[in-house]
Every structure is written in C-alpha cells, then in structure tokens.
CSV table of C-alpha atoms in Angstrom, one decimal:
chain,number,residue,atom,x,y,z
A,1,GLN,CA,-4.6,-2.4,14.8
A,2,LYS,CA,-6.5,-1.3,11.8
A,3,GLU,CA,-10.2,-0.6,12.3
A,4,VAL,CA,-11.3,-2.9,9.5
A,5,GLU,CA,-9.0,-5.7,8.3
A,6,GLN,CA,-9.2,-7.8,5.2
A,7,ASN,CA,-6.8,-10.1,3.5
A,8,SER,CA,-5.7,-8.3,0.3
A,9,GLY,CA,-5.5,-11.5,-1.7
A,10,PRO,CA,-5.7,-12.2,-4.5
A,11,LEU,CA,-8.1,-15.0,-3.7
A,12,SER,CA,-8.4,-17.3,-6.7
A,13,VAL,CA,-11.3,-19.7,-7.1
A,14,PRO,CA,-12.5,-21.8,-10.0
A,15,GLU,CA,-15.7,-20.9,-11.8
A,16,GLY,CA,-18.7,-22.5,-10.0
A,17,ALA,CA,-16.9,-22.7,-6.6
A,18,ILE,CA,-17.8,-20.8,-3.5
A,19,ALA,CA,-15.7,-17.8,-2.7
A,20,SER,CA,-15.3,-16.9,0.9
A,21,LEU,CA,-14.3,-13.4,1.9
A,22,ASN,CA,-13.5,-12.4,5.5
A,23,CYS,CA,-13.3,-9.2,7.5
A,24,THR,CA,-12.6,-8.4,11.1
A,25,TYR,CA,-13.3,-5.1,12.8
A,26,SER,CA,-12.1,-3.5,16.0
A,27,ASP,CA,-15.0,-1.3,17.2
A,28,ARG,CA,-17.1,-3.7,19.4
A,29,GLY,CA,-20.0,-1.1,19.3
A,30,SER,CA,-20.4,-1.3,15.5
A,31,GLN,CA,-23.9,-2.0,14.5
A,32,SER,CA,-24.0,-1.8,10.7
A,33,PHE,CA,-21.9,-3.8,8.2
A,34,PHE,CA,-21.6,-3.6,4.4
A,35,TRP,CA,-20.0,-5.3,1.5
A,36,TYR,CA,-19.1,-3.4,-1.6
A,37,ARG,CA,-17.8,-4.7,-4.9
A,38,GLN,CA,-15.4,-2.5,-6.9
A,39,TYR,CA,-14.3,-3.3,-10.4
A,40,SER,CA,-11.0,-1.9,-11.6
A,41,GLY,CA,-11.3,1.8,-12.5
A,42,LYS,CA,-14.9,2.0,-11.2
A,43,SER,CA,-16.5,3.2,-8.0
A,44,PRO,CA,-17.7,0.8,-5.3
A,45,GLU,CA,-21.2,-0.8,-5.6
A,46,LEU,CA,-23.1,-1.8,-2.5
A,47,ILE,CA,-24.0,-5.4,-2.7
A,48,MET,CA,-24.9,-6.5,0.9
A,49,SER,CA,-25.8,-5.0,4.2
A,50,ILE,CA,-26.2,-6.8,7.5
A,51,TYR,CA,-27.1,-5.6,11.0
A,52,SER,CA,-27.9,-8.7,13.0
A,53,ASN,CA,-25.9,-11.8,14.0
A,54,GLY,CA,-26.4,-14.7,11.6
A,55,ASP,CA,-26.7,-15.1,7.9
A,56,LYS,CA,-28.4,-12.9,5.3
A,57,GLU,CA,-28.9,-14.3,1.8
A,58,ASP,CA,-29.4,-12.4,-1.4
A,59,GLY,CA,-29.2,-14.4,-4.6
A,60,ARG,CA,-25.8,-16.0,-4.8
A,61,PHE,CA,-24.5,-13.8,-2.0
A,62,THR,CA,-24.6,-14.6,1.7
A,63,ALA,CA,-23.3,-12.2,4.4
A,64,GLN,CA,-22.5,-13.7,7.8
A,65,LEU,CA,-22.1,-11.6,11.0
A,66,ASN,CA,-20.7,-12.7,14.3
A,67,LYS,CA,-20.5,-9.7,16.6
A,68,ALA,CA,-19.0,-11.6,19.5
A,69,SER,CA,-16.0,-12.5,17.3
A,70,GLN,CA,-16.1,-9.1,15.5
A,71,TYR,CA,-16.2,-10.9,12.3
A,72,VAL,CA,-18.2,-10.5,9.1
A,73,SER,CA,-17.9,-12.6,5.9
A,74,LEU,CA,-19.3,-12.7,2.4
A,75,LEU,CA,-19.9,-16.0,0.6
A,76,ILE,CA,-20.4,-16.0,-3.2
A,77,ARG,CA,-21.9,-19.2,-4.5
A,78,ASP,CA,-21.5,-20.5,-8.1
A,79,SER,CA,-18.7,-17.9,-8.7
A,80,GLN,CA,-18.6,-16.5,-12.1
A,81,PRO,CA,-15.7,-14.7,-14.0
A,82,SER,CA,-17.8,-11.5,-13.7
A,83,ASP,CA,-17.5,-11.7,-10.0
A,84,SER,CA,-13.8,-11.0,-10.3
A,85,ALA,CA,-13.3,-7.7,-8.5
A,86,THR,CA,-12.1,-6.2,-5.3
A,87,TYR,CA,-14.5,-6.7,-2.4
A,88,LEU,CA,-14.6,-4.0,0.3
A,89,CYS,CA,-15.8,-4.6,3.8
A,90,ALA,CA,-17.2,-1.5,5.5
A,91,VAL,CA,-18.3,-0.9,9.1
A,92,TYR,CA,-19.9,2.1,10.8
A,93,THR,CA,-17.6,3.1,13.6
A,94,ALA,CA,-18.3,5.7,16.2
A,95,THR,CA,-16.2,8.9,16.1
A,96,GLY,CA,-16.3,12.1,18.0
A,97,GLY,CA,-18.3,13.6,15.2
A,98,GLY,CA,-20.7,10.8,14.8
A,99,ASN,CA,-20.7,7.5,12.9
A,100,LYS,CA,-18.2,7.1,10.1
A,101,LEU,CA,-18.1,4.3,7.5
A,102,THR,CA,-14.7,2.8,7.7
A,103,PHE,CA,-13.5,0.6,4.8
A,104,GLY,CA,-11.1,-2.2,4.8
A,105,THR,CA,-8.4,-2.2,2.1
A,106,GLY,CA,-10.3,-4.8,0.1
A,107,THR,CA,-9.8,-8.4,-1.0
A,108,GLN,CA,-9.1,-9.0,-4.7
A,109,LEU,CA,-11.1,-12.0,-6.0
A,110,LYS,CA,-10.2,-13.8,-9.2
A,111,VAL,CA,-12.6,-16.3,-10.6
A,112,GLU,CA,-10.8,-18.5,-13.1
A,113,LEU,CA,-12.3,-20.4,-16.0
B,1,GLY,CA,-30.7,0.6,-4.9
B,2,ALA,CA,-30.3,4.3,-4.7
B,3,VAL,CA,-28.8,6.2,-7.5
B,4,VAL,CA,-26.0,8.8,-7.2
B,5,SER,CA,-24.7,10.7,-10.2
B,6,GLN,CA,-21.4,12.6,-10.6
B,7,HIS,CA,-20.4,15.1,-13.2
B,8,PRO,CA,-18.1,15.3,-15.0
B,9,SER,CA,-16.9,11.7,-15.3
B,10,TRP,CA,-13.5,12.8,-16.3
B,11,VAL,CA,-11.7,16.1,-16.6
B,12,ILE,CA,-8.3,17.3,-17.7
B,13,CYS,CA,-7.2,20.7,-16.5
B,14,LYS,CA,-4.0,22.8,-16.4
B,15,SER,CA,-2.0,23.3,-13.2
B,16,GLY,CA,-3.2,26.3,-11.2
B,17,THR,CA,-6.8,26.2,-12.4
B,18,SER,CA,-9.9,25.1,-10.4
B,19,VAL,CA,-12.2,22.2,-11.1
B,20,LYS,CA,-15.7,21.7,-9.8
B,21,ILE,CA,-17.3,18.3,-9.4
B,22,GLU,CA,-21.0,17.8,-8.8
B,23,CYS,CA,-22.6,14.9,-6.9
B,24,ARG,CA,-26.4,14.4,-7.0
B,25,SER,CA,-28.6,11.9,-5.2
B,26,LEU,CA,-31.3,11.2,-7.9
B,27,ASP,CA,-34.0,9.3,-6.1
B,28,PHE,CA,-33.6,10.1,-2.4
B,29,GLN,CA,-32.7,13.0,-0.2
B,30,ALA,CA,-29.3,12.9,1.4
B,31,THR,CA,-28.6,15.1,4.4
B,32,THR,CA,-25.1,13.7,4.4
B,33,MET,CA,-22.7,13.1,1.5
B,34,PHE,CA,-19.1,12.0,1.5
B,35,TRP,CA,-16.1,12.8,-0.7
B,36,TYR,CA,-13.4,10.2,-1.2
B,37,ARG,CA,-10.2,10.1,-3.2
B,38,GLN,CA,-8.6,6.9,-4.5
B,39,PHE,CA,-5.2,6.6,-6.0
B,40,PRO,CA,-4.4,3.6,-8.3
B,41,LYS,CA,-4.3,0.3,-6.5
B,42,GLN,CA,-5.0,2.0,-3.1
B,43,SER,CA,-8.0,2.0,-0.9
B,44,LEU,CA,-10.6,4.7,-0.6
B,45,MET,CA,-9.6,7.7,1.4
B,46,LEU,CA,-12.3,9.8,3.0
B,47,MET,CA,-11.6,13.4,2.4
B,48,ALA,CA,-14.6,15.1,4.0
B,49,THR,CA,-18.2,14.7,5.2
B,50,SER,CA,-20.7,17.1,3.7
B,51,ASN,CA,-23.8,18.1,5.6
B,52,GLU,CA,-26.6,19.9,4.0
B,53,GLY,CA,-26.8,23.5,5.2
B,54,SER,CA,-23.7,23.4,7.3
B,55,LYS,CA,-19.9,23.4,6.9
B,56,ALA,CA,-18.2,20.2,5.8
B,57,THR,CA,-16.1,18.2,8.2
B,58,TYR,CA,-12.7,17.5,6.8
B,59,GLU,CA,-10.5,14.5,7.6
B,60,GLN,CA,-7.1,15.1,9.1
B,61,GLY,CA,-4.5,16.1,6.5
B,62,VAL,CA,-7.1,17.4,4.0
B,63,GLU,CA,-6.8,21.1,3.2
B,64,LYS,CA,-10.2,22.7,3.5
B,65,ASP,CA,-9.1,25.8,1.6
B,66,LYS,CA,-8.0,23.7,-1.3
B,67,PHE,CA,-10.9,21.3,-1.4
B,68,LEU,CA,-14.0,23.4,-1.1
B,69,ILE,CA,-17.2,21.6,-0.4
B,70,ASN,CA,-20.7,23.0,-0.7
B,71,HIS,CA,-23.9,21.1,0.2
B,72,ALA,CA,-26.5,23.5,-0.8
B,73,SER,CA,-29.5,21.1,-1.0
B,74,LEU,CA,-30.6,17.7,0.0
B,75,THR,CA,-29.7,16.3,-3.4
B,76,LEU,CA,-26.5,18.2,-4.4
B,77,SER,CA,-23.0,18.5,-3.1
B,78,THR,CA,-20.1,20.0,-4.9
B,79,LEU,CA,-16.3,19.6,-4.5
B,80,THR,CA,-14.1,22.3,-6.0
B,81,VAL,CA,-10.4,21.5,-6.3
B,82,THR,CA,-8.7,24.9,-6.2
B,83,SER,CA,-5.4,25.7,-7.8
B,84,ALA,CA,-5.0,22.2,-8.9
B,85,HIS,CA,-1.6,20.6,-9.2
B,86,PRO,CA,-0.4,17.3,-10.8
B,87,GLU,CA,-0.4,15.6,-7.4
B,88,ASP,CA,-4.1,16.2,-7.1
B,89,SER,CA,-4.7,13.9,-10.1
B,90,SER,CA,-6.8,11.1,-8.8
B,91,PHE,CA,-10.2,9.4,-8.8
B,92,TYR,CA,-12.7,11.4,-6.8
B,93,ILE,CA,-15.8,9.6,-5.7
B,94,CYS,CA,-18.8,11.0,-3.8
B,95,SER,CA,-21.3,8.9,-1.9
B,96,ALA,CA,-24.6,9.6,-0.2
B,97,ARG,CA,-26.1,7.9,2.8
B,98,GLN,CA,-29.7,6.8,2.7
B,99,GLY,CA,-31.1,7.1,6.3
B,100,ALA,CA,-29.1,7.1,9.5
B,101,ARG,CA,-28.0,3.5,9.4
B,102,GLY,CA,-28.2,2.8,5.7
B,103,GLY,CA,-25.3,2.0,3.5
B,104,GLN,CA,-23.6,4.7,1.4
B,105,TYR,CA,-24.3,4.7,-2.3
B,106,PHE,CA,-21.4,5.8,-4.5
B,107,GLY,CA,-21.4,8.0,-7.6
B,108,PRO,CA,-19.5,6.7,-10.6
B,109,GLY,CA,-16.5,8.8,-9.8
B,110,THR,CA,-14.6,11.6,-11.5
B,111,ARG,CA,-11.2,11.0,-12.9
B,112,LEU,CA,-9.1,14.2,-12.6
B,113,THR,CA,-5.9,14.7,-14.5
B,114,VAL,CA,-3.9,17.9,-13.9
B,115,THR,CA,-1.3,18.6,-16.5
C-alpha cells in the first residue's frame, strides 16, 4: 500500500464548478497535511496546510481532514481555467530519521471553458 | 508565503563535467532543506535531506558520492552533480521547511541537460 494515494485523473470540471480532489494516507500517526499545486514544467507551490480535523477555508480553496478515516481532500470553488494543474497531496510521515514529507503522485485537474 | 530561490534555473553541460546548484531561503532560516528530482510526467522523488552543519541524509538508491550536498548556512544548501551523464538530465528542485511542522516551500527548480 502506498503511503499517500491519489487518483491520477485527469479530473475534468467545467469552469465555475466545484473541483473535489481526494487523498488517503496510511500512517495513522500523521499530524500535518498539505496540498501543493504544480503547473507543467514548474515546481510545486504550497496552497493549503491543515492540521486538525474539519474544514479549513482560504479563498476559493477548502481543505478537509478526517483523521479517523485517514482522508484529506481539497475543494476548489468557482474553478477557473488557471486552476488547471496537478495537485499534490503531502503528509508528514514518521521515519527512523524523523518526519518526512511524503507526496502522492498527484491528481491532474482540467478546468474546461 | 516563504520564498526559496534556486540558481541556475537551467543548465546544459557536457558528459563527465560537474554542475553545482544553489538553493537559498530568502526570508527565513531553514535548518533543513530537501533535494528532489522529477522526471517528465513522474512524481517528485526525494533524493536527500540536508541539515545545516551536518551530513546530508540520502534516500535509498541515491549515490552520495555522485550527488554532493553541502548545507553551510541556515539559508544556503548546494547540490553538486559530479561526473554528470545524460541519464542525470532531470528537473532538480530544492525545498526548505519553515518550522518543525510547517510545509515545505519549493524553489523554482533547475532543469539540467547533460549532452
């Protein structure tokens, strides 16, 4: 089982719709969770962090965390073509040498006009 | 958010030569920096964790003698690809962590092409 799993997509949504991106993780002890956006040919950009169960909103983005289900999601409201990118879920997992940020393989989002 | 810079943004070098890539945290001190490599249409692969003032920790399968990492200050880490070969051509990205639980902020990446 992969440590952080995401559906690779592509996930296609029409402009103005809500895009829902999901991620599951295997380390039950994980405490910190992040969403990154990566445009093609560019490096990842941190867009959301969440540490507690529930929802965290920032502009059009809402991160949701459910530690009991080991599930974290990202909602993008009023999706725009500029939101088209790969979204990476990242989780701090404990290793012998300390905590390591483990990335999922990413979900490609396409927002269509 | 925090700013991390990388230099150069792209480099072309001949096979057998060495290339140094710099990573700087511009507005915060980073005791820990990370080096990743990403091949086209693949996910990020962590190469090593760089700790200020101590030896880097390399991931399994990454040759420490080929990828030399130095983290001489709280704002600068360098990656030197020694005796580069065409298969080392990739997108190299550094990141720096702000605080013990904070997210990692990525530099813009360095695209290396070895001819």
